[in-house]
Coordinates of C-alpha atoms in Angstrom, one line a residue:
M1 CA 0.0 0.0 0.0
T2 CA 1.3 3.4 -1.0
F3 CA 0.3 6.7 0.6
R4 CA 0.9 9.7 -1.5
K5 CA 1.2 13.2 -0.2
P6 CA 0.2 15.8 -2.8
H7 CA 1.9 18.8 -1.2
K8 CA 0.5 21.1 -3.8
Y9 CA -3.2 21.0 -4.1
D10 CA -4.6 21.4 -7.7
R11 CA -7.6 23.4 -8.8
A12 CA -9.9 20.4 -8.5
D13 CA -8.9 20.0 -4.8
W14 CA -9.7 23.6 -4.0
L15 CA -13.0 23.4 -5.9
L16 CA -14.0 20.3 -4.0
T17 CA -13.0 22.0 -0.7
A18 CA -15.2 24.9 -1.5
L19 CA -18.0 22.5 -2.6
V20 CA -17.8 20.6 0.7
G21 CA -18.0 23.8 2.6
V22 CA -20.9 25.2 0.7
I23 CA -23.0 22.0 0.8
F24 CA -22.6 21.5 4.5
L25 CA -23.2 25.2 5.1
L26 CA -26.5 24.9 3.2
L27 CA -27.4 21.7 5.2
Y28 CA -26.5 23.3 8.6
G29 CA -27.9 26.7 7.7
N30 CA -31.2 25.1 6.7
T31 CA -31.5 23.4 10.1
L32 CA -29.9 26.1 12.2
A33 CA -31.5 27.0 15.5
I34 CA -33.8 29.9 14.8
G35 CA -33.3 31.9 17.9
L36 CA -32.4 32.2 21.6
L37 CA -31.5 29.0 23.3
T38 CA -30.8 27.9 26.9
G39 CA -27.8 27.1 29.2
D40 CA -24.3 27.4 27.6
S41 CA -25.7 28.3 24.2
A42 CA -27.7 31.2 25.6
E43 CA -24.6 32.4 27.5
F44 CA -22.6 32.4 24.3
Q45 CA -25.4 34.3 22.5
V46 CA -25.6 37.0 25.2
L47 CA -21.9 37.4 26.0
S48 CA -21.0 37.6 22.3
H49 CA -23.0 40.7 22.3
E50 CA -22.0 42.0 25.7
L51 CA -18.3 41.0 25.3
G52 CA -17.7 39.3 28.6
L53 CA -16.1 36.1 29.9
T54 CA -18.2 33.1 30.1
H55 CA -18.0 30.1 32.5
A56 CA -14.6 28.5 32.7
M57 CA -12.4 28.7 30.7
G58 CA -13.9 32.0 29.5
Y59 CA -13.7 31.3 25.7
P60 CA -12.5 34.9 24.8
I61 CA -11.6 34.1 21.2
Y62 CA -15.0 32.5 20.5
I63 CA -16.7 35.5 22.2
I64 CA -14.8 37.9 19.9
L65 CA -15.7 35.8 16.9
G66 CA -19.3 35.8 18.0
K67 CA -19.2 39.6 18.3
I68 CA -18.0 39.8 14.7
F69 CA -20.9 37.6 13.6
S70 CA -23.3 39.7 15.6
F71 CA -22.8 42.6 13.2
L72 CA -24.2 40.6 10.2
P73 CA -27.2 42.5 8.9
I74 CA -29.4 39.4 8.7
N75 CA -31.9 37.9 11.1
E76 CA -31.8 38.4 14.9
L77 CA -28.8 38.4 17.1
P78 CA -29.2 34.8 18.5
W79 CA -29.4 33.4 15.0
R80 CA -26.2 35.1 13.9
I81 CA -24.3 33.6 16.8
N82 CA -25.7 30.2 16.0
L83 CA -24.5 30.8 12.4
L84 CA -20.9 31.0 13.7
S85 CA -21.1 27.3 14.6
A86 CA -22.5 26.3 11.2
V87 CA -19.9 28.4 9.3
S88 CA -17.1 27.0 11.5
A89 CA -18.3 23.4 10.9
S90 CA -18.5 23.9 7.2
L91 CA -15.0 25.3 7.0
A92 CA -13.7 22.5 9.3
L93 CA -15.1 19.9 7.0
G94 CA -13.5 21.6 4.0
V95 CA -10.1 21.5 5.8
L96 CA -10.8 17.9 6.7
Y97 CA -11.0 17.1 3.0
L98 CA -7.6 18.8 2.4
L99 CA -6.1 16.7 5.3
A100 CA -7.5 13.5 3.8
R101 CA -6.0 14.3 0.4
L102 CA -2.6 14.1 2.1
F103 CA -3.2 10.5 3.0
T104 CA -4.7 9.3 -0.3
S105 CA -4.3 10.0 -4.0
S106 CA -8.0 9.4 -4.5
R107 CA -10.3 12.4 -4.3
W108 CA -13.3 10.1 -3.8
L109 CA -11.8 8.6 -0.8
A110 CA -10.8 12.0 0.6
L111 CA -14.4 13.1 0.3
A112 CA -15.5 10.3 2.5
A113 CA -13.8 12.0 5.5
P114 CA -16.0 15.1 5.6
L115 CA -19.0 13.1 4.9
A116 CA -18.1 10.7 7.7
C117 CA -17.8 13.5 10.2
G118 CA -20.3 16.0 9.0
L119 CA -23.4 13.6 8.8
T120 CA -23.1 12.1 12.3
G121 CA -26.0 13.0 14.5
V122 CA -23.9 14.1 17.5
F123 CA -21.8 16.4 15.3
W124 CA -24.8 17.9 13.5
K125 CA -26.7 18.6 16.7
N126 CA -23.8 20.7 18.1
V127 CA -23.1 22.7 15.0
I128 CA -26.5 24.3 14.6
I129 CA -26.5 26.0 18.0
A130 CA -24.2 28.5 19.6
E131 CA -21.4 26.2 20.9
V132 CA -17.6 26.1 20.8
Y133 CA -17.1 22.6 19.5
A134 CA -17.3 23.4 15.7
T135 CA -15.0 26.4 15.9
S136 CA -12.6 24.4 18.1
M137 CA -12.6 21.6 15.5
L138 CA -11.8 24.1 12.7
T139 CA -8.8 25.3 14.7
S140 CA -7.6 21.7 15.4
N141 CA -8.0 20.7 11.8
L142 CA -6.1 23.7 10.6
V143 CA -3.2 23.0 13.0
L144 CA -3.1 19.3 11.8
L145 CA -3.1 20.4 8.2
L146 CA -0.3 22.8 8.7
V147 CA 1.8 20.4 10.7
V148 CA 1.4 17.4 8.3
N149 CA 2.1 19.7 5.3
W150 CA 5.3 20.9 7.1
N151 CA 6.5 17.3 7.2
G152 CA 6.2 17.2 3.5
N153 CA 8.0 20.4 2.5
R154 CA 9.8 21.5 5.7
K155 CA 8.6 25.1 5.4
S156 CA 9.1 26.4 8.9
W157 CA 6.5 29.2 8.6
L158 CA 3.8 26.5 8.6
L159 CA 4.8 25.7 12.2
L160 CA 4.8 29.4 13.0
V161 CA 1.1 29.7 11.9
A162 CA 0.2 26.4 13.5
G163 CA 1.6 27.7 16.8
I164 CA -0.3 30.9 16.5
L165 CA -3.5 29.0 15.8
G166 CA -2.8 26.6 18.7
G167 CA -2.3 29.4 21.2
L168 CA -5.4 31.3 20.0
G169 CA -7.4 28.0 19.9
L170 CA -7.2 27.8 23.7
G171 CA -9.5 30.8 23.8
I172 CA -12.1 28.7 21.9
H173 CA -11.9 25.4 23.8
S174 CA -9.3 23.7 25.8
M175 CA -9.6 20.6 23.6
V176 CA -7.1 22.3 21.2
L177 CA -4.5 21.9 23.9
L178 CA -4.9 18.1 23.8
L179 CA -3.3 18.1 20.4
A180 CA -0.1 19.6 21.8
P181 CA 1.5 16.3 23.1
A182 CA 0.8 14.5 19.8
V183 CA 2.2 17.4 17.8
L184 CA 5.4 17.7 19.9
L185 CA 6.1 14.0 19.6
Y186 CA 5.4 14.3 15.8
L187 CA 8.0 17.0 15.5
V188 CA 10.5 14.8 17.4
I189 CA 10.0 11.7 15.3
C190 CA 10.0 13.8 12.1
K191 CA 13.4 15.3 13.2
A192 CA 12.4 18.9 13.2
S193 CA 15.3 21.3 12.9
R194 CA 16.3 24.0 15.4
R195 CA 14.7 26.5 13.0
D196 CA 11.5 24.5 13.0
W197 CA 11.4 24.4 16.8
L198 CA 12.0 28.1 17.0
Y199 CA 9.2 29.0 14.6
A200 CA 6.8 26.7 16.4
L201 CA 7.7 28.2 19.8
T202 CA 7.5 31.8 18.5
G203 CA 4.1 31.1 17.0
S204 CA 2.8 29.5 20.2
I205 CA 4.0 32.4 22.4
A206 CA 2.5 34.9 20.0
G207 CA -0.8 33.1 20.0
L208 CA -0.8 32.8 23.9
L209 CA 0.1 36.5 24.4
T210 CA -2.7 37.5 22.1
L211 CA -5.0 35.3 23.9
L212 CA -4.0 36.7 27.3
G213 CA -4.6 40.2 26.0
C214 CA -8.1 39.2 24.9
Y215 CA -8.7 37.6 28.3
Y216 CA -7.7 40.8 30.1
W217 CA -9.8 43.1 27.8
L218 CA -12.9 41.0 28.5
A219 CA -12.3 40.7 32.1
A220 CA -11.8 44.5 32.4
R221 CA -15.1 45.1 30.7
D222 CA -16.9 42.7 33.1
P223 CA -20.5 43.3 32.0
I224 CA -23.4 42.8 34.3
A225 CA -24.4 39.7 32.3
G226 CA -20.9 38.2 32.5
N227 CA -20.2 35.0 34.4
I228 CA -18.3 36.8 37.1
Q229 CA -21.3 39.1 37.9
S230 CA -24.1 36.6 37.3
V231 CA -22.6 33.4 38.8
I232 CA -19.3 33.8 40.7
L233 CA -19.7 37.0 42.8
P234 CA -23.2 36.0 44.1
N235 CA -21.7 32.7 45.2
L236 CA -18.3 33.6 46.5
S237 CA -18.6 31.5 49.7
R238 CA -19.0 28.4 47.5
Y239 CA -15.4 28.9 46.3
G240 CA -14.0 30.2 49.6
L241 CA -13.4 33.7 48.1
S242 CA -14.2 37.2 49.1
T243 CA -14.9 40.2 47.0
A244 CA -11.4 41.4 47.3
D245 CA -10.2 38.2 45.6
L246 CA -11.8 39.2 42.3
D247 CA -11.7 42.9 42.2
T248 CA -9.1 43.2 39.5
P249 CA -9.2 42.0 35.8
F250 CA -6.1 39.9 36.4
E251 CA -7.7 38.0 39.3
R252 CA -10.8 37.4 37.3
V253 CA -8.7 36.1 34.4
V254 CA -6.8 33.7 36.7
F255 CA -10.0 32.4 38.2
I256 CA -11.8 31.8 34.9
A257 CA -8.8 30.8 32.7
T258 CA -7.6 28.2 35.2
A259 CA -11.1 26.9 35.7
Q260 CA -11.2 27.2 39.4
Q261 CA -14.9 26.7 39.4
F262 CA -14.3 23.2 38.2
K263 CA -11.2 22.5 40.3
G264 CA -11.0 18.8 41.3
T265 CA -13.2 17.5 38.4
L266 CA -10.2 16.2 36.3
F267 CA -8.6 12.9 37.2
S268 CA -11.0 12.5 40.2
V269 CA -13.1 9.8 38.5
P270 CA -13.0 6.3 39.8
I271 CA -11.4 3.8 37.5
D272 CA -14.7 1.9 37.0
Q273 CA -16.3 5.2 35.8
V274 CA -13.4 5.9 33.5
I275 CA -13.9 2.5 31.9
S276 CA -17.6 3.2 31.7
N277 CA -17.0 6.6 30.0
I278 CA -14.7 4.9 27.4
R279 CA -17.4 2.3 26.8
I280 CA -19.9 5.1 26.3
Y281 CA -17.5 6.7 23.7
F282 CA -17.2 3.6 21.6
I283 CA -21.0 2.8 21.8
S284 CA -21.8 6.4 20.7
L285 CA -19.2 6.2 18.0
I286 CA -20.6 3.0 16.6
Q287 CA -24.1 4.4 16.8
S288 CA -23.1 7.5 15.0
V289 CA -20.9 6.2 12.2
G290 CA -21.7 2.5 12.1
I291 CA -19.5 -0.4 12.9
L292 CA -18.1 -0.6 9.4
W293 CA -16.6 2.9 9.5
A294 CA -15.2 2.2 13.0
V295 CA -13.5 -1.0 11.7
L296 CA -12.1 0.9 8.8
A297 CA -10.6 3.5 11.1
L298 CA -9.0 0.7 13.3
A299 CA -7.8 -1.0 10.1
G300 CA -6.2 2.3 8.9
L301 CA -4.5 3.0 12.2
L302 CA -2.9 -0.5 12.2
A303 CA -2.1 -0.5 8.5
V304 CA 0.2 2.6 8.7
F305 CA 2.5 0.8 11.1
F306 CA 3.2 -2.1 8.7
L307 CA 4.3 -0.3 5.7
K308 CA 7.5 -1.3 3.8
K309 CA 10.4 0.9 3.7
G310 CA 10.3 3.5 1.0
E311 CA 6.6 4.2 1.3
M312 CA 7.1 7.7 2.7
L313 CA 7.1 6.6 6.3
C314 CA 3.4 7.4 6.7
W315 CA 3.5 5.6 10.1
K316 CA 4.5 9.0 11.4
D317 CA 1.2 10.5 10.3
G318 CA -0.6 7.5 11.8
F319 CA 1.2 8.0 15.0
L320 CA 0.1 11.7 15.1
L321 CA -3.5 10.8 14.5
G322 CA -3.5 7.8 16.8
C323 CA -1.7 9.6 19.7
A324 CA -4.0 12.5 19.5
L325 CA -7.1 10.2 19.3
C326 CA -6.0 8.3 22.5
I327 CA -5.6 11.6 24.4
L328 CA -9.0 12.9 23.1
I329 CA -10.6 9.8 24.5
L330 CA -8.7 9.2 27.7
L331 CA -8.8 12.7 29.1
P332 CA -12.5 13.4 28.8
A333 CA -13.1 9.9 30.2
N334 CA -11.3 11.2 33.4
Y335 CA -13.4 14.3 33.6
A336 CA -16.1 14.4 36.3
I337 CA -19.0 16.3 34.9
R338 CA -22.7 16.2 35.5
T339 CA -23.7 16.8 31.9
G340 CA -23.6 14.3 29.0
I341 CA -20.0 13.2 28.4
V342 CA -20.5 12.3 24.7
V343 CA -20.1 15.8 23.5
F344 CA -16.7 16.1 25.0
F345 CA -15.6 13.2 22.7
L346 CA -16.7 15.2 19.6
A347 CA -13.1 16.4 18.9
S348 CA -12.1 12.9 18.0
Y349 CA -14.5 12.5 15.2
S350 CA -12.4 14.2 12.6
L351 CA -9.5 11.9 13.5
I352 CA -11.6 8.9 13.2
A353 CA -12.6 10.1 9.8
L354 CA -9.0 10.5 8.7
L355 CA -7.9 7.1 10.1
A356 CA -10.8 5.6 8.1
V357 CA -9.4 7.1 5.0
F358 CA -6.2 5.1 5.7
G359 CA -8.5 2.0 5.8
L360 CA -10.3 3.0 2.6
D361 CA -6.9 3.5 0.9
L362 CA -6.0 0.0 2.0
I363 CA -9.1 -1.3 0.1
K364 CA -8.1 0.8 -2.9
T365 CA -4.6 -0.7 -2.9
A366 CA -6.0 -4.2 -2.8
T367 CA -8.4 -3.4 -5.6
N368 CA -5.5 -2.0 -7.7
T369 CA -3.6 -5.2 -7.2
L370 CA -6.5 -7.2 -8.3
I371 CA -7.1 -5.0 -11.4
T372 CA -3.4 -5.3 -12.3
R373 CA -3.6 -9.1 -12.2
L374 CA -6.8 -9.1 -14.4
G375 CA -5.0 -7.0 -17.0
L376 CA -7.7 -4.4 -17.5
T377 CA -7.2 -1.2 -19.7
I378 CA -6.6 2.2 -18.2
K379 CA -10.1 3.3 -19.1
Q380 CA -11.6 0.3 -17.5
T381 CA -9.6 0.9 -14.4
E382 CA -10.7 4.5 -14.2
I383 CA -14.3 3.4 -14.5
I384 CA -14.0 0.8 -11.7
H385 CA -12.3 3.4 -9.5
R386 CA -15.2 5.9 -10.0
V387 CA -17.8 3.3 -9.4
L388 CA -16.1 2.1 -6.2
G389 CA -15.7 5.7 -5.1
L390 CA -19.4 6.3 -5.5
L391 CA -20.2 3.1 -3.7
L392 CA -17.9 4.1 -0.8
C393 CA -19.5 7.5 -0.5
G394 CA -22.9 6.0 -0.5
L395 CA -21.8 3.4 2.1
V396 CA -20.5 6.3 4.3
M397 CA -23.8 8.1 4.2
F398 CA -25.8 4.9 4.7
N399 CA -24.0 4.0 7.9
F400 CA -24.7 7.3 9.6
T401 CA -27.5 8.4 11.9
F402 CA -28.8 10.8 9.3
R403 CA -32.6 11.1 9.6
L404 CA -34.9 13.6 8.0
A405 CA -38.0 12.5 10.0
P406 CA -37.7 15.4 12.5
F407 CA -38.5 17.9 9.7
N408 CA -42.0 16.5 9.7
T409 CA -42.6 17.0 13.5
I410 CA -43.3 20.1 15.5
P411 CA -42.4 19.3 19.1
A412 CA -44.5 20.3 22.1
K413 CA -43.9 23.8 23.5
P414 CA -42.4 23.8 27.0
I415 CA -44.6 25.8 29.4
S416 CA -42.4 26.5 32.4
D417 CA -38.8 26.9 33.6
T418 CA -38.9 23.3 35.0
S419 CA -39.9 21.9 31.6
E420 CA -37.2 19.8 29.9
I421 CA -35.9 21.9 27.0
K422 CA -33.7 19.5 25.1
L423 CA -32.3 19.7 21.7
A424 CA -33.7 16.2 21.0
D425 CA -37.2 17.6 21.7
I426 CA -36.7 20.8 19.8
Q427 CA -35.3 18.6 16.9
W428 CA -33.2 19.7 14.0
V429 CA -35.2 22.8 13.3
H430 CA -35.8 24.8 16.5
Y431 CA -39.5 25.8 16.1
Y432 CA -39.5 27.1 19.6
T433 CA -37.0 29.3 21.4
S434 CA -36.4 30.2 25.1
Q435 CA -37.1 33.8 24.3
Q436 CA -40.8 33.4 24.7
L437 CA -40.3 31.6 27.9
A438 CA -38.0 34.3 29.3
E439 CA -40.4 37.1 28.1
G440 CA -43.2 35.4 29.9
M441 CA -41.3 35.1 33.2
L442 CA -39.9 38.7 33.2
S443 CA -43.3 40.1 32.3
Q444 CA -44.5 39.0 35.8
V445 CA -41.7 40.7 37.9
E446 CA -41.2 44.3 38.8
D447 CA -38.4 46.3 37.3
G448 CA -35.4 46.4 39.7
S449 CA -36.2 42.9 41.0
L450 CA -33.5 40.4 42.1
I451 CA -34.2 37.1 40.3
F452 CA -32.6 33.7 41.3
S453 CA -32.6 31.4 38.2
D454 CA -31.2 28.0 37.4
W455 CA -28.5 27.8 34.7
R456 CA -30.9 26.8 31.9
M457 CA -32.8 30.0 31.9
L458 CA -30.3 32.4 33.4
Y459 CA -29.0 33.9 30.1
A460 CA -32.3 33.6 28.3
M461 CA -33.6 36.1 30.8
Q462 CA -30.4 38.2 30.6
Y463 CA -31.0 38.5 26.9
V464 CA -34.6 39.6 27.3
A465 CA -33.8 41.9 30.2
I466 CA -30.6 43.6 29.1
I467 CA -30.2 43.2 25.3
Q468 CA -33.9 43.6 24.5
G469 CA -34.2 46.2 27.2
T470 CA -37.4 44.8 28.7
K471 CA -36.2 45.1 32.3
P472 CA -32.8 46.6 32.2
D473 CA -32.6 47.1 36.0
V474 CA -33.4 43.6 37.2
I475 CA -30.5 41.6 38.6
I476 CA -30.5 37.9 37.5
I477 CA -28.1 35.4 39.1
E478 CA -27.6 31.7 39.1
T479 CA -29.1 29.9 42.1
N480 CA -26.8 26.8 42.4
P481 CA -23.7 27.1 40.2
Y482 CA -21.4 24.1 39.6
P483 CA -20.0 22.4 41.7
G484 CA -22.0 22.0 44.8
S485 CA -25.3 20.8 46.4
P486 CA -28.7 22.4 45.6
V487 CA -28.3 24.5 48.7
L488 CA -28.0 28.3 48.7
T489 CA -24.6 29.6 49.6
Q490 CA -24.0 32.0 52.5
T491 CA -23.3 34.7 49.9
E492 CA -26.8 34.2 48.4
M493 CA -28.4 34.2 51.8
D494 CA -26.6 37.5 52.5
L495 CA -27.9 38.9 49.2
I496 CA -31.5 38.0 50.1
E497 CA -31.2 39.6 53.5
S498 CA -29.6 42.8 52.3
N499 CA -32.0 43.2 49.3
Y500 CA -35.3 42.1 50.8
S501 CA -36.3 45.5 52.0
T502 CA -35.4 47.4 48.8
R503 CA -36.1 44.9 46.0
A504 CA -38.7 42.3 45.1
I505 CA -37.0 38.9 45.1
Y506 CA -38.1 36.1 42.8
F507 CA -37.1 32.5 42.2
T508 CA -37.8 30.3 39.3
R509 CA -38.4 27.4 41.5
I510 CA -39.2 26.7 45.2
V511 CA -36.1 26.4 47.5
E512 CA -36.9 24.2 50.5
Q513 CA -34.0 25.7 52.4
L514 CA -36.0 29.0 52.6
E515 CA -39.4 27.7 53.5
K516 CA -38.8 27.9 57.2
D517 CA -38.6 31.7 57.1
Y518 CA -40.2 32.6 53.8
R519 CA -43.3 31.9 51.7
F520 CA -43.0 31.4 47.9
I521 CA -45.9 33.2 46.2
R522 CA -46.5 31.6 42.9
S523 CA -47.4 33.9 39.9
D524 CA -50.8 33.8 38.4
Q525 CA -49.8 32.4 35.0
E526 CA -47.3 30.2 33.3
P527 CA -44.3 30.2 33.1
Y528 CA -44.4 30.4 36.9
V529 CA -42.1 32.6 39.0
Y530 CA -42.2 32.7 42.8
K531 CA -42.0 35.9 44.8
L532 CA -40.2 35.6 48.2
E533 CA -42.2 36.8 51.2
K534 CA -41.2 36.7 54.8
K535 CA -43.6 34.8 57.1

């Protein structure tokens, strides 16, 4: 088996790259979430407009990119931030095609990689909402493309750009950092020169310094809707902090960037849970891409380590992808989180697609050997290759959880803050958004109120109150931030006590802890809010 590395892409490659991007942008754009969402997605939508740090690790580069998209003169603000994910995903899949072309001389086989990744349900669901995963994958794919191309032509500037992107990528999602060990080992086994190392280091430092500047700028802005104001400061006692510990931009950057809120969640998982998480990964992978594609990826990974000498030593590329894949599986498996863990494995899907291209190339090589033995003409060989390519692309699409049924179903409308608002229920096209829910809740409170909300509706209400200007003087904070039990912190208790005589205080759910001293007066209409009143 011979792996060819076309270091100079021709016009057909660039056209196919553009075609991949356009087709997937049309698919994702047509199924894009139509408006304001809940939880993390609503936070990204709000803070992209307000320019503030989010929950750990702040995501400053993503927020700035979101701000750029917010200026688009089309549709409403939440839709524009959702569009960032769709555009990022489409570009990431175009880059994935270019990566795959480095591992096979067949354009048909290279096209299988973006199809494999782009049509999986878990990927699709996360690129039509305001989320960081698609933009993070774009950054990771670009870094891999630059590094692998460097191994072919030894142009040090490629490592410079890769370093810059890697540094900036940490401001999109920390998963980009997980590529670093694999890339460093790749540079070692590829015998990078001193000049190469210098360029890579310079680029990384430049990217990190720019990232730190963005962190500081957003921390200095510290808008009222930002994570520090809405979540951390109202719950300082949960983290053993005082107001003085977060009164400067630098202190806020350190707290958010080092993920102090989630301290102790990494490598604190029992071994049996780690094994369970890894099992969940492989089950979700097979459900998403099909067992055949997973087997092809495994076969491709094994094949590159058994090449004969003189075949361009592609085991190095296999090592890069395999090492990165192992890290992207093992580290999330050791992460103690209370949300679904499958989404944290999403970064590995592009690597699985590339390894499967190795497997497909193995089949292509075996087919070529058979054709040679049969003595077919060049024209007949080309026809067979095209037919096989079409069959393989069809096979890829057939094996994925790609269903159009949700287009025919309008889901039930949630009626209260306690209703489950899940993407699976809202389906591919989001017929309903949390904006209506938030508007209904805020219409029942006085201006200037203090509202305690759960994470799901916190930023949806911030959007309606601050960005829409419906109730600009209300203060909305998260009731029980991660980590911790569903018990109000001492800081929250102090807020209630100090504000009770001057502000109306509302909760989006009843808190048993307060029922000894307070009554919860339920509003007259749904979605319900509960006014706090002393007994």
